[in-house]
């Protein structure tokens, strides 16, 4: 329980508005988790997997209309429309509150209101933030217990301190006598709403992932990015890894990639080069602040993984497979006849028969995918065999390099180094990626996704770039080096040129050695590329031609990108930091002379 007056008053107010049958304060205990599972089994939300195959693990099937983040229903309601910027959906905050209050009135009838206190970052860490989510979903309670530090210890540490209020409802009240459905949600009305000035989150109508687990994208990215801007730090959509070379030297690296582009695989990589070691600090979010030594220290605010299941296997990510052996919530995966989960590319051979993510019989001649492409696993970070002990360090780890990447079949080389922070900020601002299934919409189209923050920046993207540039001017800063990477280049025939996964350590090795000052680079119009012979290729199964293609400057392709970026920058008008326009035009000029 709590003596926090603000919290007590807020719970009372929400109770009056949402009219739940009862209120339950979550303590975060195992018994409470088990009870949530029991409720989900009873309501048909979840089913147990065979404990001999996957102990203490469950499969959940969502409504087919609620399978991913809904970006077109995600709103930044700042006082001033310009403060949200052209890449966010904006509504007037007062009007939005009126509309939401209508929707939330009576929305929890027949349900329980759960009070879920959670900490983003180790409890009591000077750089952690406390949120309290009010939700009517047992799935959310169970998931938040895995994904965050959750329960009574958070309230104890909070005392009468401040917290971010996160209100959530699946948006489907139950009238007396009405049977519940397995996955309650509101197919017609979904709202994922952020009020940056008052630091509040209201989410209605969806029970899935980032729409509903409000500590993740809503608090730790959208709201935190605003706080970070005001306080001089960075809240980023980045993995954090620890890289150790064969002689035991260490560098910590962050990497920003859009959703479903392999952050989890990179963060848990089993390196293909002998003697190199990757350990995981985080797979999705990094909060970075300057230490007294002028270095940027990154902390993972989460406590678990909400990872994309399809594509995960013993080759692509053996450490994830080990993480998933027990105590896992699976969502929208397929079910095997012997009571285990399955997803595309989990095994070399397709199973003969399955139950698909919708609960329908599936046979391998059907050609349809059995798991949803955005099927997910939810597992505690503590289960990952390569979790670095520093992941719980309340101050974070010092970052030597930052990677920006995405899925680009063409143009962007395997790796390039920025000349300095400003150039790196520019490279981050121009990244694009072919769309994945992590968000609703058409898969495959190229979209600009600056710093992989397009769906997650809680304010005007141009102001966000200005903030990055300001970070670069921090007095005494010892800034990380910045790299653009692309594991997803394809040949004209449509095959990947680079094997990826554990072989990506070859790129990390070059970056590591750049940080040490021992690897060479060549200047090119787009940035610094590995000098001849500097990328470790021993034992690598890639042809000379393909390697050359991967490290080649595609002048015409880049020039076309410059034109596209000029247009992209236009929409930000005079909020656009002039430094980035200067970088873009300078790039265009350097490329033109090579023509
Ligand atoms: O659903 S989430 O937003 O948590 C996953 C993602 O898009 O990265
Ligand atoms: Mn993500």
Coordinates of C-alpha atoms and ligand atoms in Angstrom, one line a residue:
X1 CA 0.0 0.0 0.0
X2 CA 1.0 3.6 -0.2
X3 CA 0.8 6.9 1.6
X4 CA 1.4 8.8 -1.6
X5 CA -1.3 11.4 -1.6
X6 CA -1.1 12.1 -5.4
X7 CA -1.4 8.4 -6.1
X8 CA -4.3 7.8 -3.8
X9 CA -6.2 10.7 -5.2
X10 CA -5.6 9.7 -8.7
X11 CA -6.7 6.1 -8.1
X12 CA -9.8 7.4 -6.5
X13 CA -10.6 9.7 -9.4
X14 CA -10.0 7.0 -12.0
X15 CA -12.1 4.5 -10.1
X16 CA -15.0 7.0 -10.1
X17 CA -14.6 7.5 -13.9
X18 CA -13.9 4.0 -15.1
X19 CA -16.3 2.3 -12.6
X20 CA -14.5 -1.0 -12.2
X21 CA -16.1 -3.7 -10.0
X22 CA -13.0 -3.7 -7.7
X23 CA -9.5 -2.2 -7.3
X24 CA -6.5 -4.4 -6.7
X25 CA -3.1 -3.0 -5.7
X26 CA -0.4 -5.2 -7.3
X27 CA 2.5 -6.2 -5.0
X28 CA 4.6 -7.8 -7.7
X29 CA 4.7 -11.2 -6.0
X30 CA 5.0 -14.6 -7.7
X31 CA 1.6 -15.6 -6.1
X32 CA 0.0 -12.6 -7.8
X33 CA 1.6 -13.4 -11.1
X34 CA 0.3 -17.0 -10.8
X35 CA -3.1 -15.6 -10.1
X36 CA -3.0 -13.5 -13.2
X37 CA -2.1 -16.6 -15.2
X38 CA -4.9 -18.5 -13.6
X39 CA -7.4 -15.7 -14.6
X40 CA -6.1 -15.8 -18.2
X41 CA -6.4 -19.6 -18.3
X42 CA -9.9 -19.4 -17.0
X43 CA -11.0 -16.7 -19.5
X44 CA -9.4 -18.4 -22.4
X45 CA -6.8 -15.6 -22.9
X46 CA -3.9 -18.0 -22.3
X47 CA -3.2 -21.7 -22.5
X48 CA -0.5 -23.6 -20.8
X49 CA 2.3 -25.2 -22.8
X50 CA 3.4 -28.7 -22.0
X51 CA 5.6 -28.2 -18.8
X52 CA 7.9 -30.9 -20.0
X53 CA 8.7 -28.9 -23.1
X54 CA 8.4 -25.3 -21.8
X55 CA 7.9 -25.2 -18.0
X56 CA 5.7 -22.5 -16.6
X57 CA 5.1 -21.0 -20.0
X58 CA 1.9 -19.9 -21.7
X59 CA 0.6 -19.1 -25.1
X60 CA -1.7 -16.1 -25.5
X61 CA -3.7 -15.3 -28.7
X62 CA -4.7 -11.7 -29.2
X63 CA -7.7 -10.5 -31.2
X64 CA -6.7 -10.4 -35.0
X65 CA -7.5 -6.7 -34.9
X66 CA -5.0 -6.1 -32.1
X67 CA -1.6 -7.4 -33.1
X68 CA 0.9 -4.5 -33.3
X69 CA 1.5 -0.9 -32.3
X70 CA -1.1 1.4 -33.9
X71 CA 0.9 4.5 -35.0
X72 CA -2.0 6.2 -36.7
X73 CA -3.8 6.0 -33.3
X74 CA -0.8 7.3 -31.3
X75 CA -1.0 11.0 -30.3
X76 CA 1.3 13.6 -28.8
X77 CA -0.9 16.2 -27.2
X78 CA 1.4 19.1 -26.4
X79 CA -0.1 22.5 -25.8
X80 CA 1.4 23.8 -29.0
X81 CA 1.0 21.7 -32.2
X82 CA 4.4 22.7 -33.5
X83 CA 5.9 21.2 -30.4
X84 CA 4.7 17.7 -31.6
X85 CA 6.0 18.3 -35.1
X86 CA 5.0 17.0 -38.5
X87 CA 5.9 13.4 -37.8
X88 CA 3.6 13.0 -34.8
X89 CA -0.2 12.9 -34.7
X90 CA -1.3 15.9 -32.6
X91 CA -4.6 16.8 -30.9
X92 CA -5.3 19.7 -28.6
X93 CA -4.8 18.3 -25.1
X94 CA -7.9 19.8 -23.6
X95 CA -10.1 18.5 -26.4
X96 CA -8.4 15.1 -26.2
X97 CA -9.0 14.9 -22.5
X98 CA -12.7 15.5 -23.1
X99 CA -12.9 12.8 -25.7
X100 CA -10.9 10.3 -23.6
X101 CA -12.9 11.0 -20.5
X102 CA -16.0 10.1 -22.4
X103 CA -14.4 6.9 -23.6
X104 CA -13.0 6.0 -20.2
X105 CA -16.3 6.7 -18.4
X106 CA -17.6 3.3 -17.3
X107 CA -15.1 1.5 -19.4
X108 CA -14.0 -0.9 -16.7
X109 CA -17.4 -2.1 -15.6
X110 CA -17.4 -5.7 -14.8
X111 CA -13.6 -5.7 -14.5
X112 CA -10.9 -5.2 -12.0
X113 CA -8.8 -2.1 -11.9
X114 CA -5.2 -3.1 -11.2
X115 CA -2.8 -0.6 -9.8
X116 CA 0.6 -1.4 -11.2
X117 CA 3.6 0.5 -9.7
X118 CA 6.7 0.1 -11.8
X119 CA 10.2 1.4 -12.0
X120 CA 12.0 2.1 -15.3
X121 CA 15.6 1.4 -14.2
X122 CA 16.8 -0.3 -11.0
X123 CA 14.6 0.6 -8.0
X124 CA 16.1 3.6 -6.2
X125 CA 18.6 4.4 -9.0
X126 CA 19.1 8.2 -9.2
X127 CA 18.3 8.0 -12.9
X128 CA 15.3 5.7 -12.7
X129 CA 11.7 6.9 -13.2
X130 CA 8.6 5.6 -11.5
X131 CA 5.4 5.0 -13.3
X132 CA 2.1 3.7 -12.1
X133 CA -0.1 2.0 -14.6
X134 CA -3.8 1.6 -13.9
X135 CA -5.1 -1.2 -16.2
X136 CA -8.0 -3.6 -16.5
X137 CA -6.0 -6.4 -18.1
X138 CA -4.4 -9.3 -16.2
X139 CA -2.2 -9.9 -19.3
X140 CA -0.8 -6.4 -18.7
X141 CA -0.2 -7.1 -15.0
X142 CA 1.7 -10.3 -15.8
X143 CA 3.7 -8.7 -18.7
X144 CA 4.6 -5.7 -16.6
X145 CA 6.0 -8.0 -13.9
X146 CA 8.4 -9.5 -16.5
X147 CA 9.2 -6.3 -18.4
X148 CA 9.7 -3.9 -15.4
X149 CA 10.6 -3.9 -11.7
X150 CA 7.1 -3.9 -10.5
X151 CA 5.1 -4.0 -7.2
X152 CA 5.3 -3.0 -3.5
X153 CA 9.1 -2.3 -3.5
X154 CA 8.5 0.4 -6.1
X155 CA 5.9 2.1 -3.8
X156 CA 8.2 1.8 -0.9
X157 CA 11.0 3.5 -2.8
X158 CA 8.6 6.1 -4.2
X159 CA 7.4 7.3 -0.8
X160 CA 5.5 10.5 -1.5
X161 CA 7.7 11.3 -4.6
X162 CA 6.4 11.9 -8.1
X163 CA 5.5 9.3 -10.7
X164 CA 4.2 9.2 -14.3
X165 CA 0.5 8.3 -14.3
X166 CA -0.3 5.7 -17.0
X167 CA -3.9 5.0 -17.5
X168 CA -4.9 1.9 -19.6
X169 CA -8.1 0.1 -20.5
X170 CA -8.8 -2.5 -23.1
X171 CA -11.9 -0.5 -23.7
X172 CA -14.5 -3.2 -23.4
X173 CA -16.8 -3.0 -20.4
X174 CA -18.8 -6.0 -19.4
X175 CA -22.5 -5.5 -18.7
X176 CA -23.9 -7.8 -16.0
X177 CA -24.3 -11.4 -17.3
X178 CA -22.2 -10.7 -20.4
X179 CA -19.6 -13.3 -21.2
X180 CA -16.1 -12.0 -21.7
X181 CA -14.1 -12.7 -24.8
X182 CA -10.6 -14.3 -24.7
X183 CA -8.9 -11.1 -25.8
X184 CA -11.0 -8.1 -24.9
X185 CA -10.1 -4.9 -26.9
X186 CA -11.9 -2.2 -28.8
X187 CA -11.6 -2.8 -32.5
X188 CA -13.1 0.6 -33.4
X189 CA -11.6 3.0 -30.9
X190 CA -8.0 2.9 -30.1
X191 CA -6.1 5.8 -28.6
X192 CA -2.5 5.8 -27.4
X193 CA -2.1 9.3 -26.0
X194 CA 0.7 11.2 -24.4
X195 CA 0.5 14.6 -22.7
X196 CA 4.2 15.7 -22.6
X197 CA 3.7 18.8 -20.5
X198 CA 1.9 17.1 -17.7
X199 CA 3.7 13.8 -18.3
X200 CA 0.7 11.6 -18.5
X201 CA -0.2 8.6 -20.6
X202 CA -3.8 7.5 -21.5
X203 CA -4.2 4.3 -23.6
X204 CA -7.5 2.9 -24.7
X205 CA -8.7 0.0 -26.7
X206 CA -5.6 -2.2 -27.2
X207 CA -4.1 -4.9 -25.1
X208 CA -1.0 -5.5 -27.2
X209 CA 2.7 -4.7 -26.6
X210 CA 3.8 -1.1 -26.8
X211 CA 0.1 0.0 -26.9
X212 CA -0.6 -1.5 -23.5
X213 CA 2.7 -2.0 -21.6
X214 CA 3.0 1.6 -20.9
X215 CA 6.4 1.6 -19.3
X216 CA 8.1 0.7 -22.6
X217 CA 7.5 3.0 -25.6
X218 CA 5.1 5.4 -24.0
X219 CA 7.0 6.2 -20.8
X220 CA 10.6 5.1 -21.5
X221 CA 10.7 6.7 -25.0
X222 CA 8.0 9.2 -25.7
X223 CA 7.6 10.8 -22.3
X224 CA 11.3 10.2 -21.4
X225 CA 12.5 11.8 -24.6
X226 CA 10.7 15.0 -23.5
X227 CA 12.2 14.8 -20.0
X228 CA 15.6 14.1 -21.5
X229 CA 15.4 17.2 -23.7
X230 CA 14.5 19.4 -20.7
X231 CA 17.3 17.8 -18.5
X232 CA 20.1 17.4 -21.0
X233 CA 20.2 13.6 -21.5
X234 CA 19.1 11.1 -24.1
X235 CA 16.2 8.6 -24.1
X236 CA 16.8 6.4 -27.2
X237 CA 15.5 3.4 -29.0
X238 CA 18.8 1.5 -28.6
X239 CA 20.2 -1.8 -27.6
X240 CA 23.2 -1.8 -25.3
X241 CA 25.9 -4.4 -25.5
X242 CA 29.3 -5.1 -23.9
X243 CA 32.0 -6.2 -26.3
X244 CA 35.1 -7.9 -25.0
X245 CA 38.1 -8.7 -27.3
X246 CA 40.4 -11.7 -26.9
X247 CA 42.7 -9.8 -24.7
X248 CA 40.0 -8.8 -22.3
X249 CA 39.6 -5.2 -23.2
X250 CA 36.0 -3.9 -23.1
X251 CA 33.9 -1.4 -25.1
X252 CA 30.2 -0.7 -24.6
X253 CA 28.2 -0.1 -27.7
X254 CA 24.6 1.2 -28.2
X255 CA 22.6 0.6 -31.4
X256 CA 19.5 2.3 -32.8
X257 CA 17.5 0.1 -35.2
X258 CA 13.8 0.3 -36.0
X259 CA 11.4 -2.3 -34.4
X260 CA 12.0 -5.9 -35.8
X261 CA 15.4 -5.1 -37.4
X262 CA 17.4 -7.4 -35.1
X263 CA 18.3 -5.4 -32.0
X264 CA 17.7 -8.4 -29.8
X265 CA 19.8 -10.6 -32.0
X266 CA 22.7 -8.2 -32.0
X267 CA 22.4 -7.6 -28.3
X268 CA 22.6 -11.3 -27.6
X269 CA 25.0 -12.2 -30.4
X270 CA 27.2 -15.3 -30.2
X271 CA 30.3 -13.9 -32.1
X272 CA 31.6 -15.9 -35.1
X273 CA 35.2 -14.8 -34.3
X274 CA 37.1 -16.8 -31.7
X275 CA 37.9 -15.0 -28.5
X276 CA 35.3 -12.2 -28.9
X277 CA 32.5 -11.9 -26.4
X278 CA 29.2 -10.1 -26.6
X279 CA 27.1 -9.6 -23.4
X280 CA 23.7 -8.0 -23.2
X281 CA 22.8 -4.9 -21.2
X282 CA 19.6 -4.1 -23.0
X283 CA 17.8 -4.9 -26.3
X284 CA 15.4 -2.0 -26.9
X285 CA 15.9 1.2 -24.9
X286 CA 18.9 3.2 -23.6
X287 CA 18.8 6.2 -21.3
X288 CA 22.1 8.0 -21.6
X289 CA 23.6 10.7 -19.3
X290 CA 26.9 12.3 -19.0
X291 CA 29.2 11.1 -16.2
X292 CA 31.6 13.3 -14.3
X293 CA 34.3 12.1 -16.7
X294 CA 32.4 13.6 -19.7
X295 CA 31.4 10.2 -21.1
X296 CA 27.9 9.1 -21.9
X297 CA 26.6 6.4 -19.6
X298 CA 23.8 4.2 -20.8
X299 CA 21.2 2.4 -18.7
X300 CA 18.6 -0.1 -19.7
X301 CA 15.3 1.0 -18.0
X302 CA 13.6 -2.3 -18.7
X303 CA 13.8 -5.7 -16.9
X304 CA 12.7 -8.1 -19.7
X305 CA 12.5 -8.7 -23.4
X306 CA 9.4 -8.3 -25.5
X307 CA 11.1 -9.7 -28.6
X308 CA 10.0 -10.7 -32.1
X309 CA 9.6 -14.5 -32.2
X310 CA 9.7 -15.3 -35.9
X311 CA 13.2 -15.7 -37.2
X312 CA 14.6 -16.5 -33.8
X313 CA 16.4 -19.9 -33.8
X314 CA 19.5 -21.7 -32.6
X315 CA 21.6 -20.1 -35.4
X316 CA 20.2 -16.6 -35.5
X317 CA 20.0 -16.2 -31.7
X318 CA 21.0 -19.2 -29.6
X319 CA 21.0 -17.0 -26.4
X320 CA 17.4 -15.9 -27.0
X321 CA 16.5 -19.6 -27.4
X322 CA 18.1 -20.3 -24.1
X323 CA 16.3 -17.3 -22.5
X324 CA 13.0 -18.8 -23.7
X325 CA 13.3 -22.3 -22.1
X326 CA 10.9 -21.5 -19.3
X327 CA 8.8 -18.9 -17.6
X328 CA 7.8 -17.2 -20.8
X329 CA 4.6 -15.6 -22.1
X330 CA 4.3 -16.1 -25.8
X331 CA 1.8 -14.1 -27.8
X332 CA 0.5 -15.0 -31.3
X333 CA 2.9 -17.9 -31.8
X334 CA 1.7 -21.1 -33.4
X335 CA 1.1 -24.2 -31.2
X336 CA 2.6 -27.7 -31.9
X337 CA 0.5 -30.9 -31.5
X338 CA 2.7 -31.8 -28.5
X339 CA 2.0 -28.5 -26.6
X340 CA 5.0 -26.3 -27.5
X341 CA 5.2 -23.1 -29.4
X342 CA 6.5 -22.7 -33.0
X343 CA 7.2 -19.8 -35.3
X344 CA 8.5 -19.3 -38.8
X345 CA 12.2 -20.2 -39.1
X346 CA 12.4 -21.7 -35.6
X347 CA 13.3 -25.0 -37.1
X348 CA 14.9 -26.1 -40.4
X349 CA 12.0 -28.3 -41.2
X350 CA 8.4 -27.1 -41.3
X351 CA 6.2 -29.0 -38.9
X352 CA 3.6 -31.1 -40.5
X353 CA 0.7 -29.8 -38.5
X354 CA 0.2 -26.9 -36.1
X355 CA -2.5 -24.7 -34.7
X356 CA -1.9 -21.2 -36.1
X357 CA -1.9 -17.9 -34.1
X358 CA -5.6 -17.6 -34.7
X359 CA -6.3 -21.0 -33.3
X360 CA -7.0 -22.6 -36.6
X361 CA -5.6 -25.9 -37.9
X362 CA -2.6 -25.4 -40.0
X363 CA -0.8 -27.7 -42.4
X364 CA 2.5 -27.1 -44.2
X365 CA 1.0 -27.1 -47.6
X366 CA -1.1 -24.0 -46.6
X367 CA 1.8 -21.6 -47.4
X368 CA 0.3 -19.1 -44.9
X369 CA 2.4 -18.2 -41.9
X370 CA 1.5 -20.1 -38.7
X371 CA 2.7 -17.5 -36.3
X372 CA 1.8 -13.9 -36.7
X373 CA 4.8 -12.0 -38.1
X374 CA 4.7 -9.7 -35.0
X375 CA 4.4 -12.7 -32.6
X376 CA 6.3 -12.0 -29.4
X377 CA 8.0 -13.6 -26.4
X378 CA 8.0 -11.9 -23.0
X379 CA 10.8 -13.1 -20.8
X380 CA 12.8 -11.8 -17.9
X381 CA 16.3 -10.4 -18.7
X382 CA 17.6 -12.5 -15.8
X383 CA 17.0 -15.6 -17.9
X384 CA 19.4 -14.5 -20.6
X385 CA 22.6 -16.6 -20.3
X386 CA 24.8 -13.7 -21.6
X387 CA 23.3 -10.9 -19.6
X388 CA 26.1 -8.8 -18.4
X389 CA 26.2 -8.2 -14.6
X390 CA 26.4 -4.5 -15.3
X391 CA 22.9 -4.5 -16.7
X392 CA 21.7 -3.7 -13.1
X393 CA 24.3 -1.0 -12.6
X394 CA 22.2 2.0 -11.4
X395 CA 24.5 4.5 -13.2
X396 CA 24.8 2.7 -16.5
X397 CA 27.9 1.8 -18.6
X398 CA 30.2 4.2 -20.5
X399 CA 29.4 4.1 -24.2
X400 CA 32.3 4.1 -26.8
X401 CA 30.2 3.8 -30.0
X402 CA 26.7 4.4 -31.2
X403 CA 25.3 2.5 -34.3
X404 CA 22.5 3.6 -36.5
X405 CA 20.9 1.1 -38.8
X406 CA 17.9 -0.1 -40.6
X407 CA 16.8 -2.5 -43.4
X408 CA 18.2 -1.1 -46.6
X409 CA 18.4 -3.5 -49.6
X410 CA 20.4 -0.9 -51.5
X411 CA 22.7 2.2 -51.2
X412 CA 23.8 2.1 -47.5
X413 CA 27.1 0.2 -47.1
X414 CA 27.8 -2.5 -44.4
X415 CA 29.5 0.1 -42.2
X416 CA 30.7 3.7 -42.3
X417 CA 32.0 5.9 -39.6
X418 CA 31.0 9.5 -38.9
X419 CA 33.7 12.1 -38.9
X420 CA 32.4 13.6 -35.7
X421 CA 29.3 14.0 -33.5
X422 CA 27.6 16.5 -35.8
X423 CA 28.2 14.3 -38.9
X424 CA 26.9 11.3 -36.8
X425 CA 23.8 13.2 -35.8
X426 CA 23.3 13.9 -39.5
X427 CA 23.7 10.2 -40.4
X428 CA 21.2 9.3 -37.7
X429 CA 18.7 11.8 -39.0
X430 CA 18.8 10.3 -42.5
X431 CA 18.4 6.6 -41.7
X432 CA 15.5 4.8 -43.3
X433 CA 14.2 1.3 -43.2
X434 CA 11.9 -1.0 -45.1
X435 CA 8.8 -1.4 -42.9
X436 CA 8.4 -4.4 -40.7
X437 CA 5.3 -6.0 -39.0
X438 CA 6.0 -4.4 -35.7
X439 CA 3.6 -1.6 -36.6
X440 CA 0.3 -1.9 -38.4
X441 CA 0.6 -1.1 -42.1
X442 CA 2.2 -2.3 -45.3
X443 CA 5.4 -4.2 -44.9
X444 CA 8.4 -3.5 -47.1
X445 CA 7.9 0.2 -48.0
X446 CA 11.0 2.4 -47.3
X447 CA 10.3 5.0 -44.7
X448 CA 12.6 7.5 -43.0
X449 CA 13.1 6.6 -39.4
X450 CA 15.5 9.1 -37.9
X451 CA 17.5 7.5 -35.1
X452 CA 14.9 4.7 -35.2
X453 CA 12.8 7.2 -33.2
X454 CA 10.1 8.1 -35.7
X455 CA 7.2 6.4 -33.8
X456 CA 8.8 7.1 -30.4
X457 CA 9.9 10.7 -30.2
X458 CA 7.6 12.7 -27.9
X459 CA 8.2 16.0 -29.5
X460 CA 9.2 17.8 -32.8
X461 CA 11.8 15.7 -34.6
X462 CA 13.7 18.8 -35.7
X463 CA 14.0 19.9 -32.0
X464 CA 15.1 16.4 -31.2
X465 CA 18.0 16.8 -33.7
X466 CA 18.8 20.2 -32.2
X467 CA 19.0 18.4 -28.8
X468 CA 21.4 15.8 -30.2
X469 CA 23.6 18.6 -31.5
X470 CA 23.4 20.3 -28.1
X471 CA 24.6 17.1 -26.4
X472 CA 27.6 17.3 -28.8
X473 CA 28.5 20.7 -27.3
X474 CA 28.4 19.5 -23.7
X475 CA 31.4 21.0 -21.9
X476 CA 34.1 18.4 -21.5
X477 CA 32.2 15.8 -23.4
X478 CA 34.1 12.6 -24.4
X479 CA 31.6 11.6 -27.0
X480 CA 31.1 8.1 -28.5
X481 CA 32.0 7.5 -32.1
X482 CA 29.0 7.1 -34.4
X483 CA 28.5 4.5 -37.1
X484 CA 25.9 3.8 -39.8
X485 CA 25.5 0.0 -40.3
X486 CA 23.4 -2.1 -42.7
X487 CA 23.2 -5.9 -42.4
X488 CA 20.4 -6.0 -45.0
X489 CA 22.0 -5.2 -48.4
X490 CA 20.7 -7.4 -51.2
X491 CA 22.1 -8.4 -54.6
X492 CA 20.2 -7.7 -57.8
X493 CA 18.9 -11.2 -57.5
X494 CA 17.4 -10.4 -54.1
X495 CA 19.8 -12.4 -51.9
X496 CA 21.3 -11.0 -48.8
X497 CA 25.0 -10.0 -49.4
X498 CA 26.0 -10.3 -45.8
X499 CA 25.3 -13.3 -43.5
X500 CA 24.5 -11.2 -40.5
X501 CA 23.9 -12.6 -37.0
X502 CA 27.2 -13.8 -35.4
X503 CA 29.2 -12.6 -38.4
X504 CA 28.2 -9.0 -37.5
X505 CA 31.0 -9.2 -34.9
X506 CA 33.4 -8.6 -37.7
X507 CA 31.9 -5.1 -38.1
X508 CA 31.9 -4.7 -34.3
X509 CA 35.6 -5.7 -34.2
X510 CA 36.5 -2.9 -36.7
X511 CA 34.5 -0.4 -34.6
X512 CA 36.1 -1.7 -31.4
X513 CA 39.5 -1.2 -33.0
X514 CA 38.6 2.3 -34.2
X515 CA 37.8 3.1 -30.6
X516 CA 41.2 1.8 -29.6
X517 CA 42.8 3.7 -32.4
X518 CA 44.3 0.6 -34.0
X519 CA 42.1 0.1 -37.1
X520 CA 42.4 2.1 -40.3
X521 CA 39.7 3.8 -42.3
X522 CA 39.6 5.6 -45.6
X523 CA 37.8 8.9 -46.2
X524 CA 35.0 8.8 -48.7
X525 CA 32.3 11.3 -49.6
X526 CA 29.8 9.5 -47.3
X527 CA 32.1 9.0 -44.3
X528 CA 35.0 6.7 -43.3
X529 CA 34.9 3.1 -44.5
X530 CA 37.2 0.3 -43.4
X531 CA 40.5 0.5 -45.2
X532 CA 41.5 -2.4 -47.5
X533 CA 42.1 -5.5 -45.4
X534 CA 40.8 -3.9 -42.1
X535 CA 37.6 -5.8 -42.0
X536 CA 38.4 -9.3 -40.6
X537 CA 37.3 -11.8 -43.3
X538 CA 39.1 -14.9 -42.2
X539 CA 36.7 -17.8 -42.3
X540 CA 34.0 -15.6 -43.8
X541 CA 31.9 -17.1 -46.6
X542 CA 31.3 -14.1 -48.7
X543 CA 32.6 -13.7 -52.2
X544 CA 35.2 -10.9 -53.0
X545 CA 32.6 -9.2 -55.3
X546 CA 29.9 -9.2 -52.7
X547 CA 32.4 -7.8 -50.1
X548 CA 33.4 -5.1 -52.6
X549 CA 29.7 -4.3 -53.2
X550 CA 29.0 -4.1 -49.4
X551 CA 31.8 -1.6 -48.9
X552 CA 31.3 0.4 -52.1
X553 CA 30.1 4.0 -52.3
X554 CA 27.0 4.0 -54.5
X555 CA 27.3 7.6 -55.7
X556 CA 24.1 7.7 -57.7
X557 CA 22.1 6.0 -55.0
X558 CA 23.4 8.4 -52.4
X559 CA 22.7 11.4 -54.6
X560 CA 19.1 10.2 -54.9
X561 CA 18.9 9.9 -51.2
X562 CA 20.2 13.5 -50.8
X563 CA 17.3 14.7 -53.0
X564 CA 14.9 12.6 -50.9
X565 CA 16.3 13.9 -47.6
X566 CA 16.2 17.5 -48.8
X567 CA 12.5 17.0 -49.3
X568 CA 12.1 15.2 -46.0
X569 CA 13.9 18.0 -44.1
X570 CA 11.5 20.6 -45.8
X571 CA 8.6 19.6 -43.6
X572 CA 10.3 20.8 -40.5
X573 CA 10.6 24.4 -41.8
X574 CA 12.6 26.8 -39.8
X575 CA 12.8 24.4 -36.8
X576 CA 15.3 22.4 -38.8
X577 CA 18.8 22.8 -37.3
X578 CA 20.9 24.6 -40.0
X579 CA 23.9 22.3 -39.2
X580 CA 22.1 19.3 -40.6
X581 CA 21.1 21.2 -43.9
X582 CA 24.8 22.2 -44.1
X583 CA 25.9 18.5 -43.7
X584 CA 23.3 17.4 -46.3
X585 CA 24.5 19.9 -48.9
X586 CA 28.1 19.2 -48.2
X587 CA 27.4 15.5 -48.8
X588 CA 25.7 16.3 -52.0
X589 CA 28.7 18.4 -53.2
X590 CA 31.3 15.7 -52.2
X591 CA 29.3 13.1 -54.1
X592 CA 28.8 15.3 -57.2
X593 CA 32.5 15.7 -57.8
X594 CA 32.9 11.9 -57.8
X595 CA 30.3 11.5 -60.6
Ligands
LIG1 O1 5.1 -3.4 -29.3 S1 6.4 -2.7 -29.0 O2 6.3 -1.3 -29.3 O3 6.7 -2.9 -27.6 C1 7.5 -3.5 -30.0 C2 8.2 -2.6 -30.9 O4 7.6 -2.1 -31.8 O5 9.5 -2.4 -30.8
LIG2 MN1 11.6 -1.4 -30.0

